[in-house]
Amino acid sequence: MTAGRVLLWRHGRTAHNAQGRLQGQSDIPLDDVGLWQARTAASAIAARYRPTRIVVSNLVRARVTADALASMVGLVPVVDARVSERSFGDWEGLTATEIAERWPTDHAAWAQGGEPNRPGGESRPTVASRMVEAVTAHADDLGDDDTLVVVSHGAAIGLGAVGLLGLPPEWRGIVGVSNAHWGELRLGRGNLGPTWRLTGYNLGPTDASADWDAGPDREVRDPD
């Protein structure tokens, strides 16, 4: 038994997102645009899918996003720290420019896809492993018709998707999704590949804004 569908849904926008600051495991709340994004995306998810279980990071920006959907579908989110954001250690709260100024060698290595020395930071394999472990554990006691919604974070979602597809964590063909957007994975059939197959990525609602990060306005845009 395992869920037939998994949605990896990123939280709405925060002030750190808007300012280009690395959040990691710093507990930053949603801003006003982020609250609107969470409600708008939750409505789209509730209309397109039938969520069976909601699992959410322990960080407030994810929990508030999850609550927007939970209130619409009558579920109580399950908090699981394994789907929290990747820790970036001493770099959290800083912009890329500030990081480059203080740690030029490590930032250059990071920009080239390497693993820089960041006290307190997590490696890509560590995050991928805990994401896969959490998703698998929560999906395993669900059925083929069930949909598991995992409310998480940009870096964690990218690494989780890579891990669930059976790819090495160093592979960078998939990155994080936009705020309040999600990736969709469906259960594979037979023994022809990994357990999960990616059927959609960076999916979002048909929203009421010409610019998702600007908040609502009177214009209508095509679906993300």
Tab-separated table of C-alpha atoms in Angstrom:
chain	number	residue	atom	x	y	z
A	1	MET	CA	0.000	0.000	0.000
A	2	THR	CA	1.171	3.505	-0.790
A	3	ALA	CA	-0.410	6.763	-1.837
A	4	GLY	CA	-1.083	7.033	-5.547
A	5	ARG	CA	-0.138	10.713	-5.681
A	6	VAL	CA	2.199	13.001	-3.745
A	7	LEU	CA	2.150	16.800	-3.945
A	8	LEU	CA	5.258	18.649	-2.747
A	9	TRP	CA	3.876	22.120	-1.999
A	10	ARG	CA	6.026	25.114	-1.090
A	11	HIS	CA	4.923	27.727	1.438
A	12	GLY	CA	3.814	31.222	0.444
A	13	ARG	CA	6.118	34.224	0.288
A	14	THR	CA	7.952	35.712	3.273
A	15	ALA	CA	9.792	38.992	3.720
A	16	HIS	CA	13.073	37.071	3.382
A	17	ASN	CA	11.893	35.682	0.033
A	18	ALA	CA	10.989	39.175	-1.152
A	19	GLN	CA	14.397	40.513	-0.079
A	20	GLY	CA	16.407	37.630	-1.528
A	21	ARG	CA	17.620	36.460	1.891
A	22	LEU	CA	18.515	32.847	2.557
A	23	GLN	CA	16.004	31.468	5.059
A	24	GLY	CA	16.960	27.894	5.780
A	25	GLN	CA	15.557	26.859	9.140
A	26	SER	CA	15.074	30.415	10.416
A	27	ASP	CA	11.422	30.649	11.433
A	28	ILE	CA	10.195	33.498	9.208
A	29	PRO	CA	6.409	34.117	8.887
A	30	LEU	CA	4.456	34.703	5.687
A	31	ASP	CA	4.023	38.294	4.590
A	32	ASP	CA	0.691	39.649	3.342
A	33	VAL	CA	1.359	38.512	-0.232
A	34	GLY	CA	2.376	35.095	1.084
A	35	LEU	CA	-0.896	34.735	2.977
A	36	TRP	CA	-2.805	35.539	-0.216
A	37	GLN	CA	-0.667	33.104	-2.201
A	38	ALA	CA	-1.337	30.350	0.333
A	39	ARG	CA	-5.101	30.873	0.209
A	40	THR	CA	-5.156	31.114	-3.591
A	41	ALA	CA	-3.035	27.998	-4.085
A	42	ALA	CA	-4.981	26.077	-1.427
A	43	SER	CA	-8.217	26.761	-3.310
A	44	ALA	CA	-6.665	25.424	-6.510
A	45	ILE	CA	-5.360	22.271	-4.800
A	46	ALA	CA	-8.701	21.637	-3.113
A	47	ALA	CA	-10.472	21.990	-6.468
A	48	ARG	CA	-8.070	19.788	-8.483
A	49	TYR	CA	-7.304	17.020	-5.988
A	50	ARG	CA	-8.774	15.187	-3.037
A	51	PRO	CA	-6.099	15.437	-0.338
A	52	THR	CA	-6.119	12.510	2.054
A	53	ARG	CA	-3.310	13.576	4.371
A	54	ILE	CA	-1.370	16.798	4.875
A	55	VAL	CA	2.163	16.605	6.263
A	56	VAL	CA	3.893	19.860	7.092
A	57	SER	CA	7.268	21.212	8.162
A	58	ASN	CA	7.620	22.480	11.715
A	59	LEU	CA	8.387	26.023	10.477
A	60	VAL	CA	5.624	28.617	10.778
A	61	ARG	CA	5.608	29.694	7.124
A	62	ALA	CA	4.815	26.123	6.080
A	63	ARG	CA	2.328	25.501	8.898
A	64	VAL	CA	0.268	28.590	8.034
A	65	THR	CA	0.285	27.558	4.365
A	66	ALA	CA	-0.857	24.051	5.295
A	67	ASP	CA	-3.628	25.437	7.494
A	68	ALA	CA	-5.088	27.304	4.519
A	69	LEU	CA	-5.664	23.985	2.744
A	70	ALA	CA	-6.578	22.020	5.862
A	71	SER	CA	-9.461	24.365	6.648
A	72	MET	CA	-10.883	23.803	3.151
A	73	VAL	CA	-10.656	20.003	3.085
A	74	GLY	CA	-11.318	19.142	6.725
A	75	LEU	CA	-7.926	17.643	7.588
A	76	VAL	CA	-5.550	18.175	10.508
A	77	PRO	CA	-1.943	18.620	9.300
A	78	VAL	CA	0.701	16.272	10.678
A	79	VAL	CA	3.879	18.139	11.653
A	80	ASP	CA	7.091	16.374	10.640
A	81	ALA	CA	10.454	18.126	11.039
A	82	ARG	CA	11.954	15.813	8.405
A	83	VAL	CA	10.302	17.941	5.693
A	84	SER	CA	11.747	21.181	7.082
A	85	GLU	CA	13.962	23.388	4.941
A	86	ARG	CA	17.640	22.677	4.441
A	87	SER	CA	19.779	24.312	7.109
A	88	PHE	CA	22.230	26.848	5.703
A	89	GLY	CA	23.961	27.508	9.011
A	90	ASP	CA	25.742	30.849	9.348
A	91	TRP	CA	24.491	31.979	5.943
A	92	GLU	CA	20.857	32.233	6.994
A	93	GLY	CA	19.378	35.716	6.869
A	94	LEU	CA	21.956	36.960	4.362
A	95	THR	CA	21.703	37.857	0.674
A	96	ALA	CA	23.943	36.259	-1.938
A	97	THR	CA	25.944	39.495	-2.116
A	98	GLU	CA	26.503	39.522	1.641
A	99	ILE	CA	27.544	35.858	1.632
A	100	ALA	CA	30.004	36.465	-1.213
A	101	GLU	CA	31.536	39.394	0.642
A	102	ARG	CA	32.072	37.442	3.874
A	103	TRP	CA	32.859	33.984	2.457
A	104	PRO	CA	34.082	34.569	-1.125
A	105	THR	CA	35.727	31.166	-1.600
A	106	ASP	CA	32.845	29.189	-0.128
A	107	HIS	CA	30.259	31.209	-2.039
A	108	ALA	CA	32.134	30.621	-5.296
A	109	ALA	CA	32.173	26.878	-4.593
A	110	TRP	CA	28.428	26.939	-3.855
A	111	ALA	CA	27.693	28.878	-7.040
A	112	GLN	CA	29.539	26.179	-9.006
A	113	GLY	CA	27.488	23.387	-7.441
A	114	GLY	CA	29.929	22.443	-4.698
A	115	GLU	CA	29.399	21.920	-0.976
A	116	PRO	CA	30.968	24.898	0.808
A	117	ASN	CA	31.956	24.933	4.460
A	118	ARG	CA	28.998	26.467	6.297
A	119	PRO	CA	29.029	25.877	10.063
A	120	GLY	CA	25.641	24.413	10.973
A	121	GLY	CA	24.666	23.764	7.346
A	122	GLU	CA	23.240	20.523	5.936
A	123	SER	CA	24.528	18.666	2.904
A	124	ARG	CA	22.365	17.886	-0.118
A	125	PRO	CA	22.441	14.094	0.572
A	126	THR	CA	21.282	14.628	4.161
A	127	VAL	CA	18.251	16.686	3.111
A	128	ALA	CA	17.344	14.365	0.231
A	129	SER	CA	17.512	11.361	2.551
A	130	ARG	CA	15.257	12.790	5.242
A	131	MET	CA	12.736	14.044	2.684
A	132	VAL	CA	12.506	10.632	1.004
A	133	GLU	CA	12.268	8.928	4.394
A	134	ALA	CA	9.400	11.178	5.494
A	135	VAL	CA	7.403	11.013	2.256
A	136	THR	CA	7.780	7.239	2.069
A	137	ALA	CA	6.722	6.763	5.691
A	138	HIS	CA	3.580	8.880	5.319
A	139	ALA	CA	2.652	7.431	1.927
A	140	ASP	CA	3.146	3.797	2.891
A	141	ASP	CA	-0.105	3.374	4.827
A	142	LEU	CA	-2.241	5.170	2.231
A	143	GLY	CA	-3.924	3.615	-0.790
A	144	ASP	CA	-3.641	4.011	-4.537
A	145	ASP	CA	-6.534	6.489	-4.652
A	146	ASP	CA	-5.070	8.701	-1.921
A	147	THR	CA	-3.237	12.013	-2.297
A	148	LEU	CA	-0.526	12.995	0.176
A	149	VAL	CA	0.232	16.722	0.374
A	150	VAL	CA	3.642	17.583	1.828
A	151	VAL	CA	3.994	21.279	2.686
A	152	SER	CA	7.677	22.108	2.646
A	153	HIS	CA	10.307	24.515	1.298
A	154	GLY	CA	12.189	25.338	-1.883
A	155	ALA	CA	15.503	23.549	-1.418
A	156	ALA	CA	13.925	20.646	0.462
A	157	ILE	CA	11.323	20.099	-2.268
A	158	GLY	CA	13.919	20.121	-5.036
A	159	LEU	CA	16.086	17.605	-3.210
A	160	GLY	CA	13.087	15.526	-2.170
A	161	ALA	CA	11.859	15.266	-5.751
A	162	VAL	CA	15.316	14.231	-6.953
A	163	GLY	CA	15.526	11.572	-4.241
A	164	LEU	CA	12.053	10.193	-4.887
A	165	LEU	CA	12.929	9.806	-8.568
A	166	GLY	CA	15.962	7.724	-7.627
A	167	LEU	CA	18.471	10.322	-8.811
A	168	PRO	CA	21.661	11.292	-6.935
A	169	PRO	CA	21.371	14.429	-4.763
A	170	GLU	CA	24.128	16.089	-6.800
A	171	TRP	CA	21.871	16.079	-9.889
A	172	ARG	CA	20.558	19.576	-10.514
A	173	GLY	CA	18.027	19.060	-13.285
A	174	ILE	CA	15.286	19.857	-10.762
A	175	VAL	CA	15.396	22.894	-8.497
A	176	GLY	CA	12.916	24.357	-6.031
A	177	VAL	CA	9.446	25.558	-7.008
A	178	SER	CA	8.050	29.094	-6.774
A	179	ASN	CA	6.287	30.227	-3.624
A	180	ALA	CA	2.971	28.381	-3.077
A	181	HIS	CA	3.591	26.191	-6.159
A	182	TRP	CA	3.956	22.439	-6.114
A	183	GLY	CA	5.335	19.342	-7.779
A	184	GLU	CA	3.184	16.288	-8.504
A	185	LEU	CA	4.467	12.714	-8.405
A	186	ARG	CA	2.446	9.618	-9.253
A	187	LEU	CA	3.067	6.071	-8.184
A	188	GLY	CA	4.916	4.084	-10.847
A	189	ARG	CA	3.578	0.835	-12.265
A	190	GLY	CA	5.429	-2.446	-12.353
A	191	ASN	CA	9.184	-2.728	-12.086
A	192	LEU	CA	10.161	-0.392	-14.901
A	193	GLY	CA	11.803	2.344	-12.889
A	194	PRO	CA	11.660	4.297	-9.633
A	195	THR	CA	8.671	4.063	-7.318
A	196	TRP	CA	7.638	7.622	-8.159
A	197	ARG	CA	7.306	9.426	-11.483
A	198	LEU	CA	7.165	13.180	-11.913
A	199	THR	CA	3.951	14.234	-13.676
A	200	GLY	CA	4.115	17.987	-13.076
A	201	TYR	CA	6.425	20.558	-11.532
A	202	ASN	CA	6.162	24.194	-10.467
A	203	LEU	CA	2.408	23.907	-10.824
A	204	GLY	CA	0.259	26.763	-9.588
A	205	PRO	CA	-3.239	28.193	-9.608
A	206	THR	CA	-4.898	30.353	-12.187
A	207	ASP	CA	-4.513	33.434	-10.040
A	208	ALA	CA	-5.861	36.953	-10.113
A	209	SER	CA	-2.536	38.678	-10.576
A	210	ALA	CA	-0.330	39.626	-13.501
A	211	ASP	CA	2.591	39.162	-11.093
A	212	TRP	CA	2.326	36.362	-8.528
A	213	ASP	CA	4.661	38.170	-6.129
A	214	ALA	CA	2.778	41.457	-6.365
A	215	GLY	CA	-0.408	40.077	-4.831
A	216	PRO	CA	-3.927	40.293	-6.248
A	217	ASP	CA	-5.003	42.781	-8.892
A	218	ARG	CA	-7.701	42.942	-11.553
A	219	GLU	CA	-5.787	41.227	-14.309
A	220	VAL	CA	-6.150	37.546	-15.122
A	221	ARG	CA	-3.203	35.382	-16.165
A	222	ASP	CA	-2.837	31.927	-17.623
A	223	PRO	CA	-2.226	28.980	-15.291
A	224	ASP	CA	1.366	28.595	-14.080
